[in-house]
């Protein structure tokens, strides 16, 4: 029986699908190539194999995911142990619950009974195992926690979905987690932008809180970009398909442009702080012109954020919006330069306004680059 359980485990690990192995087992049994006890032993092996594939998939993921995989392993291994000890009585119990005779000598009779018996065996095994473990969930959690340590508080990972200290997960799993981190990074960009614009729209608003928030967000984005780049570089050392390699490279570029965006938004807020500190204001014309620029940039940021979340190509739309931001920036700069020349605008606040327009332009440029790399990766995968 141990050998048969081992075969079930190995086949499941190789195929990486317990459902596929179960289907194969049912097919063999239905054709009369294996009997019910052999099929049941294979099912026990499949329960071990599926925990191994789960643990392999959890490599390089966040600590919680790794602990869940370990708990799954302990749960199924323990279940297989009691099922091995009580193997024949357990088969008799299943036979009592399900009509038909899976032990019949006639192949036609066995064919009609063995599949329902196998399904009942698998279901009953999981139900009994769950009931047995219910009182020990806390103990199981403690064991899994000890098996996967999160390290000291000072070594707490900056990435939320990826375990930085671990080996990168399989490429497909790793890229799913990387995309989640990119969404998280870009969410910080949206937050920074909104806080900056709130201060821009309300000249009397105290900027001390938003200044602190923007600095913290920017610092976190930079830290995340460094950590994500390190993880992706480690992942790139694996044997990757061309499509996966393109996605990894694109993710590195996307993280870089998100970091650049955070720097420009931080600089925008700093320019705003400078105006407040010197008790200066933008000219009336500048204040009337800026909302249109803000609207276009925010639309571009939201479009890019959706693209990162849904992994959809939007390069053409992003380019159209980015060109609109660029055109508007040039128009507003020309108008404002004329105001500076004819003296209708105060010099320091006027130069600050031109700097602001430049940063809005750069935010648009980086956003378009993000959209471009997402589109390239998407098209490569098709």
mmCIF file of C-alpha atoms in Angstrom:
data_model
loop_
_atom_site.group_PDB
_atom_site.id
_atom_site.type_symbol
_atom_site.label_atom_id
_atom_site.label_comp_id
_atom_site.label_asym_id
_atom_site.label_seq_id
_atom_site.Cartn_x
_atom_site.Cartn_y
_atom_site.Cartn_z
ATOM 1 C CA UNK A 1 0.000 0.000 0.000
ATOM 2 C CA UNK A 2 2.868 2.392 0.789
ATOM 3 C CA UNK A 3 4.202 1.973 -2.742
ATOM 4 C CA UNK A 4 0.804 2.728 -4.270
ATOM 5 C CA UNK A 5 0.382 5.826 -2.080
ATOM 6 C CA UNK A 6 3.866 6.912 -3.176
ATOM 7 C CA UNK A 7 2.914 6.478 -6.835
ATOM 8 C CA UNK A 8 -0.197 8.620 -6.321
ATOM 9 C CA UNK A 9 1.933 11.298 -4.666
ATOM 10 C CA UNK A 10 4.585 11.355 -7.399
ATOM 11 C CA UNK A 11 2.079 11.413 -10.280
ATOM 12 C CA UNK A 12 0.198 14.332 -8.667
ATOM 13 C CA UNK A 13 3.424 16.303 -8.158
ATOM 14 C CA UNK A 14 4.500 15.681 -11.766
ATOM 15 C CA UNK A 15 1.101 16.572 -13.257
ATOM 16 C CA UNK A 16 0.617 19.360 -10.654
ATOM 17 C CA UNK A 17 -3.116 18.703 -10.541
ATOM 18 C CA UNK A 18 -4.859 16.401 -8.068
ATOM 19 C CA UNK A 19 -8.049 16.702 -10.149
ATOM 20 C CA UNK A 20 -6.256 15.371 -13.226
ATOM 21 C CA UNK A 21 -4.721 12.512 -11.219
ATOM 22 C CA UNK A 22 -8.129 11.700 -9.733
ATOM 23 C CA UNK A 23 -9.640 11.591 -13.225
ATOM 24 C CA UNK A 24 -6.839 9.262 -14.345
ATOM 25 C CA UNK A 25 -7.421 6.994 -11.328
ATOM 26 C CA UNK A 26 -11.161 6.799 -12.007
ATOM 27 C CA UNK A 27 -10.475 5.961 -15.665
ATOM 28 C CA UNK A 28 -8.083 3.131 -14.747
ATOM 29 C CA UNK A 29 -10.549 1.743 -12.200
ATOM 30 C CA UNK A 30 -13.489 2.001 -14.590
ATOM 31 C CA UNK A 31 -11.554 0.018 -17.201
ATOM 32 C CA UNK A 32 -10.842 -2.699 -14.646
ATOM 33 C CA UNK A 33 -7.083 -2.081 -14.616
ATOM 34 C CA UNK A 34 -7.013 -1.419 -10.849
ATOM 35 C CA UNK A 35 -9.292 -2.542 -8.018
ATOM 36 C CA UNK A 36 -11.024 -0.401 -5.379
ATOM 37 C CA UNK A 37 -8.335 -0.736 -2.630
ATOM 38 C CA UNK A 38 -5.629 0.255 -5.125
ATOM 39 C CA UNK A 39 -7.685 3.228 -6.304
ATOM 40 C CA UNK A 40 -8.279 4.294 -2.688
ATOM 41 C CA UNK A 41 -4.551 4.112 -1.926
ATOM 42 C CA UNK A 42 -3.821 6.230 -5.017
ATOM 43 C CA UNK A 43 -6.348 8.795 -3.766
ATOM 44 C CA UNK A 44 -4.492 8.996 -0.442
ATOM 45 C CA UNK A 45 -1.271 9.593 -2.369
ATOM 46 C CA UNK A 46 -2.971 12.301 -4.401
ATOM 47 C CA UNK A 47 -3.909 14.063 -1.165
ATOM 48 C CA UNK A 48 -0.225 14.166 -0.212
ATOM 49 C CA UNK A 49 0.857 15.199 -3.706
ATOM 50 C CA UNK A 50 -1.494 18.165 -3.852
ATOM 51 C CA UNK A 51 0.031 19.557 -0.635
ATOM 52 C CA UNK A 52 3.518 19.276 -2.128
ATOM 53 C CA UNK A 53 2.501 21.227 -5.239
ATOM 54 C CA UNK A 54 0.868 23.837 -2.979
ATOM 55 C CA UNK A 55 4.097 24.192 -0.989
ATOM 56 C CA UNK A 56 6.136 24.507 -4.178
ATOM 57 C CA UNK A 57 3.788 27.228 -5.430
ATOM 58 C CA UNK A 58 4.107 29.033 -2.082
ATOM 59 C CA UNK A 59 7.886 29.368 -2.394
ATOM 60 C CA UNK A 60 8.774 33.054 -2.511
ATOM 61 C CA UNK A 61 5.266 34.193 -1.578
ATOM 62 C CA UNK A 62 4.233 36.086 1.536
ATOM 63 C CA UNK A 63 4.679 34.430 4.932
ATOM 64 C CA UNK A 64 0.939 33.851 5.437
ATOM 65 C CA UNK A 65 0.679 31.908 2.170
ATOM 66 C CA UNK A 66 3.640 29.723 3.123
ATOM 67 C CA UNK A 67 2.140 28.993 6.538
ATOM 68 C CA UNK A 68 -1.176 28.044 4.942
ATOM 69 C CA UNK A 69 0.650 25.638 2.625
ATOM 70 C CA UNK A 70 2.469 24.045 5.595
ATOM 71 C CA UNK A 71 -0.810 23.683 7.510
ATOM 72 C CA UNK A 72 -2.351 22.021 4.448
ATOM 73 C CA UNK A 73 0.563 19.578 4.338
ATOM 74 C CA UNK A 74 0.266 18.663 8.042
ATOM 75 C CA UNK A 75 -3.511 18.293 7.716
ATOM 76 C CA UNK A 76 -3.360 15.888 4.777
ATOM 77 C CA UNK A 77 -0.338 13.881 5.980
ATOM 78 C CA UNK A 78 -2.018 13.304 9.350
ATOM 79 C CA UNK A 79 -5.193 12.261 7.586
ATOM 80 C CA UNK A 80 -3.360 9.778 5.375
ATOM 81 C CA UNK A 81 -1.685 8.254 8.452
ATOM 82 C CA UNK A 82 -4.960 7.417 10.195
ATOM 83 C CA UNK A 83 -6.501 6.276 6.909
ATOM 84 C CA UNK A 84 -3.590 3.851 6.398
ATOM 85 C CA UNK A 85 -4.007 2.416 9.900
ATOM 86 C CA UNK A 86 -7.764 1.979 9.451
ATOM 87 C CA UNK A 87 -7.609 1.294 5.723
ATOM 88 C CA UNK A 88 -9.777 -1.829 5.401
ATOM 89 C CA UNK A 89 -12.394 -0.729 7.997
ATOM 90 C CA UNK A 90 -12.563 2.628 6.200
ATOM 91 C CA UNK A 91 -13.182 0.892 2.855
ATOM 92 C CA UNK A 92 -15.946 -1.151 4.490
ATOM 93 C CA UNK A 93 -17.527 2.045 5.863
ATOM 94 C CA UNK A 94 -17.552 3.617 2.395
ATOM 95 C CA UNK A 95 -19.008 0.423 0.923
ATOM 96 C CA UNK A 96 -21.821 0.575 3.505
ATOM 97 C CA UNK A 97 -22.613 4.174 2.549
ATOM 98 C CA UNK A 98 -22.661 3.711 -1.233
ATOM 99 C CA UNK A 99 -24.809 1.248 -3.228
ATOM 100 C CA UNK A 100 -23.101 -1.269 -5.501
ATOM 101 C CA UNK A 101 -20.260 -3.748 -5.065
ATOM 102 C CA UNK A 102 -16.785 -2.474 -6.022
ATOM 103 C CA UNK A 103 -15.317 -5.872 -5.049
ATOM 104 C CA UNK A 104 -17.500 -7.907 -7.438
ATOM 105 C CA UNK A 105 -15.728 -10.336 -9.745
ATOM 106 C CA UNK A 106 -17.868 -9.304 -12.711
ATOM 107 C CA UNK A 107 -16.274 -6.334 -14.489
ATOM 108 C CA UNK A 108 -19.633 -4.852 -15.481
ATOM 109 C CA UNK A 109 -20.753 -4.745 -11.836
ATOM 110 C CA UNK A 110 -17.470 -3.208 -10.677
ATOM 111 C CA UNK A 111 -17.618 -0.578 -13.418
ATOM 112 C CA UNK A 112 -20.973 0.655 -12.191
ATOM 113 C CA UNK A 113 -19.908 0.821 -8.562
ATOM 114 C CA UNK A 114 -16.252 1.796 -8.392
ATOM 115 C CA UNK A 115 -16.480 5.463 -9.500
ATOM 116 C CA UNK A 116 -19.171 6.401 -6.916
ATOM 117 C CA UNK A 117 -17.216 4.499 -4.241
ATOM 118 C CA UNK A 118 -14.008 6.382 -5.094
ATOM 119 C CA UNK A 119 -15.801 9.734 -4.945
ATOM 120 C CA UNK A 120 -17.360 8.770 -1.612
ATOM 121 C CA UNK A 121 -13.977 7.609 -0.298
ATOM 122 C CA UNK A 122 -12.390 10.954 -1.176
ATOM 123 C CA UNK A 123 -15.258 13.013 0.245
ATOM 124 C CA UNK A 124 -15.589 10.946 3.429
ATOM 125 C CA UNK A 125 -11.840 11.106 4.019
ATOM 126 C CA UNK A 126 -11.875 14.919 3.872
ATOM 127 C CA UNK A 127 -14.991 15.247 6.050
ATOM 128 C CA UNK A 128 -13.639 12.942 8.774
ATOM 129 C CA UNK A 129 -10.224 14.575 8.641
ATOM 130 C CA UNK A 130 -11.778 18.038 9.000
ATOM 131 C CA UNK A 131 -13.894 16.943 11.964
ATOM 132 C CA UNK A 132 -10.851 15.390 13.640
ATOM 133 C CA UNK A 133 -8.789 18.561 13.217
ATOM 134 C CA UNK A 134 -11.433 21.108 14.237
ATOM 135 C CA UNK A 135 -10.452 21.011 17.947
ATOM 136 C CA UNK A 136 -6.776 21.377 17.034
ATOM 137 C CA UNK A 137 -6.877 24.326 14.614
ATOM 138 C CA UNK A 138 -4.998 26.558 17.068
ATOM 139 C CA UNK A 139 -2.260 23.960 17.514
ATOM 140 C CA UNK A 140 -2.030 23.477 13.745
ATOM 141 C CA UNK A 141 -1.637 27.246 13.272
ATOM 142 C CA UNK A 142 1.131 27.392 15.900
ATOM 143 C CA UNK A 143 3.040 24.541 14.266
ATOM 144 C CA UNK A 144 2.761 26.171 10.828
ATOM 145 C CA UNK A 145 3.904 29.496 12.306
ATOM 146 C CA UNK A 146 6.988 27.861 13.831
ATOM 147 C CA UNK A 147 7.756 26.149 10.527
ATOM 148 C CA UNK A 148 7.740 29.499 8.668
ATOM 149 C CA UNK A 149 9.242 32.299 10.721
ATOM 150 C CA UNK A 150 8.607 35.917 9.744
ATOM 151 C CA UNK A 151 11.945 36.973 11.239
ATOM 152 C CA UNK A 152 12.558 39.883 13.596
ATOM 153 C CA UNK A 153 10.370 43.016 13.420
ATOM 154 C CA UNK A 154 13.293 44.995 11.998
ATOM 155 C CA UNK A 155 13.482 42.517 9.130
ATOM 156 C CA UNK A 156 9.778 42.768 8.299
ATOM 157 C CA UNK A 157 9.413 42.631 4.497
ATOM 158 C CA UNK A 158 8.433 45.797 2.669
ATOM 159 C CA UNK A 159 6.632 43.857 -0.035
ATOM 160 C CA UNK A 160 3.155 42.782 0.977
ATOM 161 C CA UNK A 161 2.536 39.816 -1.306
ATOM 162 C CA UNK A 162 6.097 38.567 -1.806
ATOM 163 C CA UNK A 163 8.438 37.051 0.755
ATOM 164 C CA UNK A 164 11.680 38.900 0.009
ATOM 165 C CA UNK A 165 13.857 36.474 1.918
ATOM 166 C CA UNK A 166 12.573 33.424 0.065
ATOM 167 C CA UNK A 167 13.398 31.901 -3.262
ATOM 168 C CA UNK A 168 11.269 33.306 -6.096
ATOM 169 C CA UNK A 169 8.116 31.298 -6.715
ATOM 170 C CA UNK A 170 7.428 29.570 -10.013
ATOM 171 C CA UNK A 171 7.460 32.239 -12.768
ATOM 172 C CA UNK A 172 3.690 32.275 -13.329
ATOM 173 C CA UNK A 173 2.926 32.578 -9.604
ATOM 174 C CA UNK A 174 5.704 35.134 -9.143
ATOM 175 C CA UNK A 175 4.317 37.394 -11.876
ATOM 176 C CA UNK A 176 0.829 37.329 -10.350
ATOM 177 C CA UNK A 177 2.325 38.500 -7.047
ATOM 178 C CA UNK A 178 4.494 41.105 -8.783
ATOM 179 C CA UNK A 179 1.410 42.586 -10.472
ATOM 180 C CA UNK A 180 -0.267 42.866 -7.070
ATOM 181 C CA UNK A 181 2.754 44.764 -5.750
ATOM 182 C CA UNK A 182 2.672 47.088 -8.776
ATOM 183 C CA UNK A 183 -1.012 47.824 -8.149
ATOM 184 C CA UNK A 184 -0.145 48.590 -4.535
ATOM 185 C CA UNK A 185 2.686 50.914 -5.595
ATOM 186 C CA UNK A 186 0.493 52.783 -8.047
ATOM 187 C CA UNK A 187 -2.250 53.125 -5.422
ATOM 188 C CA UNK A 188 0.279 55.125 -3.410
ATOM 189 C CA UNK A 189 0.790 57.347 -6.467
ATOM 190 C CA UNK A 190 -2.946 58.068 -6.669
ATOM 191 C CA UNK A 191 -2.987 58.856 -2.948
ATOM 192 C CA UNK A 192 -0.014 61.234 -3.264
ATOM 193 C CA UNK A 193 -1.556 63.014 -6.231
ATOM 194 C CA UNK A 194 -4.940 63.468 -4.533
ATOM 195 C CA UNK A 195 -3.374 64.894 -1.370
ATOM 196 C CA UNK A 196 -1.268 67.316 -3.421
ATOM 197 C CA UNK A 197 -4.232 68.519 -5.467
ATOM 198 C CA UNK A 198 -6.300 69.060 -2.308
ATOM 199 C CA UNK A 199 -3.671 71.544 -1.163
ATOM 200 C CA UNK A 200 -3.528 73.135 -4.595
ATOM 201 C CA UNK A 201 -7.289 73.653 -4.699
ATOM 202 C CA UNK A 202 -7.476 75.174 -1.218
ATOM 203 C CA UNK A 203 -4.929 77.994 -0.684
ATOM 204 C CA UNK A 204 -5.826 78.150 3.016
ATOM 205 C CA UNK A 205 -5.366 74.429 3.681
ATOM 206 C CA UNK A 206 -2.654 73.463 6.184
ATOM 207 C CA UNK A 207 -0.093 71.382 4.294
ATOM 208 C CA UNK A 208 1.803 69.907 7.258
ATOM 209 C CA UNK A 209 -0.199 66.658 7.353
ATOM 210 C CA UNK A 210 -0.305 66.132 3.598
ATOM 211 C CA UNK A 211 3.422 66.954 3.361
ATOM 212 C CA UNK A 212 4.199 64.193 5.845
ATOM 213 C CA UNK A 213 1.875 61.754 4.072
ATOM 214 C CA UNK A 214 3.346 62.506 0.655
ATOM 215 C CA UNK A 215 6.908 62.078 1.958
ATOM 216 C CA UNK A 216 6.030 58.733 3.542
ATOM 217 C CA UNK A 217 4.286 57.493 0.395
ATOM 218 C CA UNK A 218 7.195 58.520 -1.787
ATOM 219 C CA UNK A 219 9.697 56.868 0.551
ATOM 220 C CA UNK A 220 7.659 53.659 0.538
ATOM 221 C CA UNK A 221 7.381 53.657 -3.261
ATOM 222 C CA UNK A 222 11.174 53.983 -3.563
ATOM 223 C CA UNK A 223 11.700 51.165 -1.059
ATOM 224 C CA UNK A 224 9.177 48.942 -2.840
ATOM 225 C CA UNK A 225 10.783 49.622 -6.202
ATOM 226 C CA UNK A 226 14.198 48.579 -4.880
ATOM 227 C CA UNK A 227 12.800 45.410 -3.284
ATOM 228 C CA UNK A 228 10.726 44.501 -6.331
ATOM 229 C CA UNK A 229 13.647 45.063 -8.695
ATOM 230 C CA UNK A 230 15.845 42.793 -6.562
ATOM 231 C CA UNK A 231 13.150 40.092 -6.581
ATOM 232 C CA UNK A 232 12.652 40.354 -10.345
ATOM 233 C CA UNK A 233 16.389 40.212 -11.008
ATOM 234 C CA UNK A 234 16.560 37.023 -8.938
ATOM 235 C CA UNK A 235 13.588 35.648 -10.855
ATOM 236 C CA UNK A 236 15.240 36.478 -14.183
ATOM 237 C CA UNK A 237 18.080 34.091 -13.279
ATOM 238 C CA UNK A 238 15.624 31.200 -13.724
ATOM 239 C CA UNK A 239 14.987 29.580 -17.078
ATOM 240 C CA UNK A 240 12.175 31.694 -18.472
ATOM 241 C CA UNK A 241 10.163 31.529 -21.653
ATOM 242 C CA UNK A 242 10.404 34.504 -23.999
ATOM 243 C CA UNK A 243 6.945 35.689 -22.935
ATOM 244 C CA UNK A 244 7.766 35.455 -19.227
ATOM 245 C CA UNK A 245 11.121 37.157 -19.778
ATOM 246 C CA UNK A 246 9.379 40.086 -21.502
ATOM 247 C CA UNK A 247 6.893 40.345 -18.619
ATOM 248 C CA UNK A 248 9.698 40.378 -16.040
ATOM 249 C CA UNK A 249 11.577 43.097 -17.931
ATOM 250 C CA UNK A 250 8.375 45.118 -18.343
ATOM 251 C CA UNK A 251 7.634 44.858 -14.615
ATOM 252 C CA UNK A 252 11.091 46.268 -13.816
ATOM 253 C CA UNK A 253 10.453 49.233 -16.130
ATOM 254 C CA UNK A 254 6.927 49.770 -14.762
ATOM 255 C CA UNK A 255 8.208 49.877 -11.175
ATOM 256 C CA UNK A 256 10.902 52.347 -12.255
ATOM 257 C CA UNK A 257 8.386 54.711 -13.864
ATOM 258 C CA UNK A 258 6.072 54.468 -10.848
ATOM 259 C CA UNK A 259 9.022 55.551 -8.708
ATOM 260 C CA UNK A 260 9.740 58.438 -11.079
ATOM 261 C CA UNK A 261 6.093 59.507 -10.874
ATOM 262 C CA UNK A 262 6.292 59.591 -7.075
ATOM 263 C CA UNK A 263 9.299 61.901 -7.278
ATOM 264 C CA UNK A 264 7.491 64.369 -9.538
ATOM 265 C CA UNK A 265 4.403 64.416 -7.302
ATOM 266 C CA UNK A 266 6.613 64.909 -4.249
ATOM 267 C CA UNK A 267 8.290 67.815 -6.024
ATOM 268 C CA UNK A 268 4.880 69.292 -6.896
ATOM 269 C CA UNK A 269 3.926 69.257 -3.234
ATOM 270 C CA UNK A 270 7.265 70.815 -2.282
ATOM 271 C CA UNK A 271 6.661 73.676 -4.731
ATOM 272 C CA UNK A 272 3.258 74.200 -3.138
ATOM 273 C CA UNK A 273 4.831 74.201 0.325
ATOM 274 C CA UNK A 274 7.325 76.821 -0.864
ATOM 275 C CA UNK A 275 4.528 79.128 -1.979
ATOM 276 C CA UNK A 276 2.772 78.796 1.398
ATOM 277 C CA UNK A 277 5.962 79.330 3.332
ATOM 278 C CA UNK A 278 6.713 82.545 1.411
ATOM 279 C CA UNK A 279 3.038 83.558 1.615
ATOM 280 C CA UNK A 280 2.752 83.740 -2.145
ATOM 281 C CA UNK A 281 -0.005 82.622 -4.474
ATOM 282 C CA UNK A 282 -0.232 81.671 -8.119
ATOM 283 C CA UNK A 283 -1.725 84.328 -10.364
ATOM 284 C CA UNK A 284 -5.480 84.340 -10.873
ATOM 285 C CA UNK A 285 -5.001 83.202 -14.479
ATOM 286 C CA UNK A 286 -2.773 80.312 -13.375
ATOM 287 C CA UNK A 287 -5.323 79.204 -10.778
ATOM 288 C CA UNK A 288 -8.001 79.208 -13.482
ATOM 289 C CA UNK A 289 -5.826 77.213 -15.904
ATOM 290 C CA UNK A 290 -4.597 74.483 -13.561
ATOM 291 C CA UNK A 291 -7.872 72.534 -13.042
ATOM 292 C CA UNK A 292 -7.880 71.479 -16.695
ATOM 293 C CA UNK A 293 -4.302 70.197 -16.379
ATOM 294 C CA UNK A 294 -5.135 68.389 -13.131
ATOM 295 C CA UNK A 295 -8.180 66.781 -14.743
ATOM 296 C CA UNK A 296 -6.214 65.443 -17.705
ATOM 297 C CA UNK A 297 -3.352 64.098 -15.586
ATOM 298 C CA UNK A 298 -5.741 62.454 -13.113
ATOM 299 C CA UNK A 299 -7.610 60.801 -15.988
ATOM 300 C CA UNK A 300 -4.330 59.419 -17.296
ATOM 301 C CA UNK A 301 -3.296 58.160 -13.844
ATOM 302 C CA UNK A 302 -6.623 56.380 -13.361
ATOM 303 C CA UNK A 303 -6.444 54.833 -16.829
ATOM 304 C CA UNK A 304 -2.970 53.485 -16.101
ATOM 305 C CA UNK A 305 -4.060 52.203 -12.696
ATOM 306 C CA UNK A 306 -6.880 50.229 -14.318
ATOM 307 C CA UNK A 307 -4.420 48.866 -16.858
ATOM 308 C CA UNK A 308 -2.102 47.608 -14.093
ATOM 309 C CA UNK A 309 -5.026 46.070 -12.183
ATOM 310 C CA UNK A 310 -6.648 44.349 -15.149
ATOM 311 C CA UNK A 311 -3.478 43.851 -17.191
ATOM 312 C CA UNK A 312 -5.051 45.293 -20.316
ATOM 313 C CA UNK A 313 -3.358 47.148 -23.206
ATOM 314 C CA UNK A 314 -4.168 50.859 -23.252
ATOM 315 C CA UNK A 315 -1.064 52.340 -24.893
ATOM 316 C CA UNK A 316 -3.045 54.101 -27.642
ATOM 317 C CA UNK A 317 -5.473 55.702 -25.181
ATOM 318 C CA UNK A 318 -2.637 56.627 -22.830
ATOM 319 C CA UNK A 319 -0.625 58.178 -25.657
ATOM 320 C CA UNK A 320 -3.609 60.294 -26.688
ATOM 321 C CA UNK A 321 -4.040 61.579 -23.122
ATOM 322 C CA UNK A 322 -0.290 62.075 -22.685
ATOM 323 C CA UNK A 323 -0.106 64.096 -25.886
ATOM 324 C CA UNK A 324 -3.022 66.166 -24.595
ATOM 325 C CA UNK A 325 -1.117 66.866 -21.365
ATOM 326 C CA UNK A 326 1.992 67.778 -23.345
ATOM 327 C CA UNK A 327 0.074 70.106 -25.670
ATOM 328 C CA UNK A 328 -1.725 71.793 -22.764
ATOM 329 C CA UNK A 329 1.525 72.257 -20.862
ATOM 330 C CA UNK A 330 3.114 73.974 -23.871
ATOM 331 C CA UNK A 331 0.094 76.252 -24.338
ATOM 332 C CA UNK A 332 -0.030 77.226 -20.662
ATOM 333 C CA UNK A 333 3.716 77.810 -20.514
ATOM 334 C CA UNK A 334 3.556 80.174 -23.508
ATOM 335 C CA UNK A 335 0.653 82.094 -21.950
ATOM 336 C CA UNK A 336 2.408 82.338 -18.618
ATOM 337 C CA UNK A 337 5.702 83.412 -20.145
ATOM 338 C CA UNK A 338 3.860 86.317 -21.787
ATOM 339 C CA UNK A 339 2.361 87.252 -18.413
ATOM 340 C CA UNK A 340 5.821 87.263 -16.875
ATOM 341 C CA UNK A 341 7.123 89.442 -19.698
ATOM 342 C CA UNK A 342 4.373 92.036 -19.420
ATOM 343 C CA UNK A 343 4.639 92.102 -15.618
ATOM 344 C CA UNK A 344 1.090 90.918 -14.937
ATOM 345 C CA UNK A 345 2.439 88.001 -12.893
ATOM 346 C CA UNK A 346 4.772 88.018 -9.875
ATOM 347 C CA UNK A 347 8.172 86.536 -10.810
ATOM 348 C CA UNK A 348 8.741 83.900 -8.075
ATOM 349 C CA UNK A 349 5.220 82.447 -8.142
ATOM 350 C CA UNK A 350 5.314 82.630 -11.953
ATOM 351 C CA UNK A 351 8.481 80.526 -12.140
ATOM 352 C CA UNK A 352 6.966 78.109 -9.608
ATOM 353 C CA UNK A 353 3.957 77.711 -11.889
ATOM 354 C CA UNK A 354 6.198 76.871 -14.855
ATOM 355 C CA UNK A 355 7.986 74.255 -12.708
ATOM 356 C CA UNK A 356 4.617 72.785 -11.730
ATOM 357 C CA UNK A 357 3.616 72.469 -15.371
ATOM 358 C CA UNK A 358 6.885 70.654 -16.069
ATOM 359 C CA UNK A 359 6.184 68.120 -13.312
ATOM 360 C CA UNK A 360 2.629 67.552 -14.550
ATOM 361 C CA UNK A 361 4.153 66.905 -17.962
ATOM 362 C CA UNK A 362 6.637 64.396 -16.509
ATOM 363 C CA UNK A 363 3.878 62.575 -14.607
ATOM 364 C CA UNK A 364 2.059 62.211 -17.925
ATOM 365 C CA UNK A 365 5.213 60.964 -19.637
ATOM 366 C CA UNK A 366 5.951 58.328 -16.990
ATOM 367 C CA UNK A 367 2.315 57.223 -17.017
ATOM 368 C CA UNK A 368 2.449 56.701 -20.769
ATOM 369 C CA UNK A 369 5.663 54.680 -20.404
ATOM 370 C CA UNK A 370 3.933 52.423 -17.864
ATOM 371 C CA UNK A 371 1.046 51.889 -20.298
ATOM 372 C CA UNK A 372 3.494 51.183 -23.113
ATOM 373 C CA UNK A 373 5.345 48.449 -21.189
ATOM 374 C CA UNK A 374 2.073 46.828 -20.088
ATOM 375 C CA UNK A 375 0.874 46.778 -23.698
ATOM 376 C CA UNK A 376 4.152 45.306 -24.963
ATOM 377 C CA UNK A 377 4.034 42.521 -22.359
ATOM 378 C CA UNK A 378 0.364 41.841 -23.108
ATOM 379 C CA UNK A 379 0.935 41.622 -26.860
ATOM 380 C CA UNK A 380 3.892 39.272 -26.340
ATOM 381 C CA UNK A 381 1.679 36.944 -24.292
ATOM 382 C CA UNK A 382 -0.985 36.686 -27.014
#
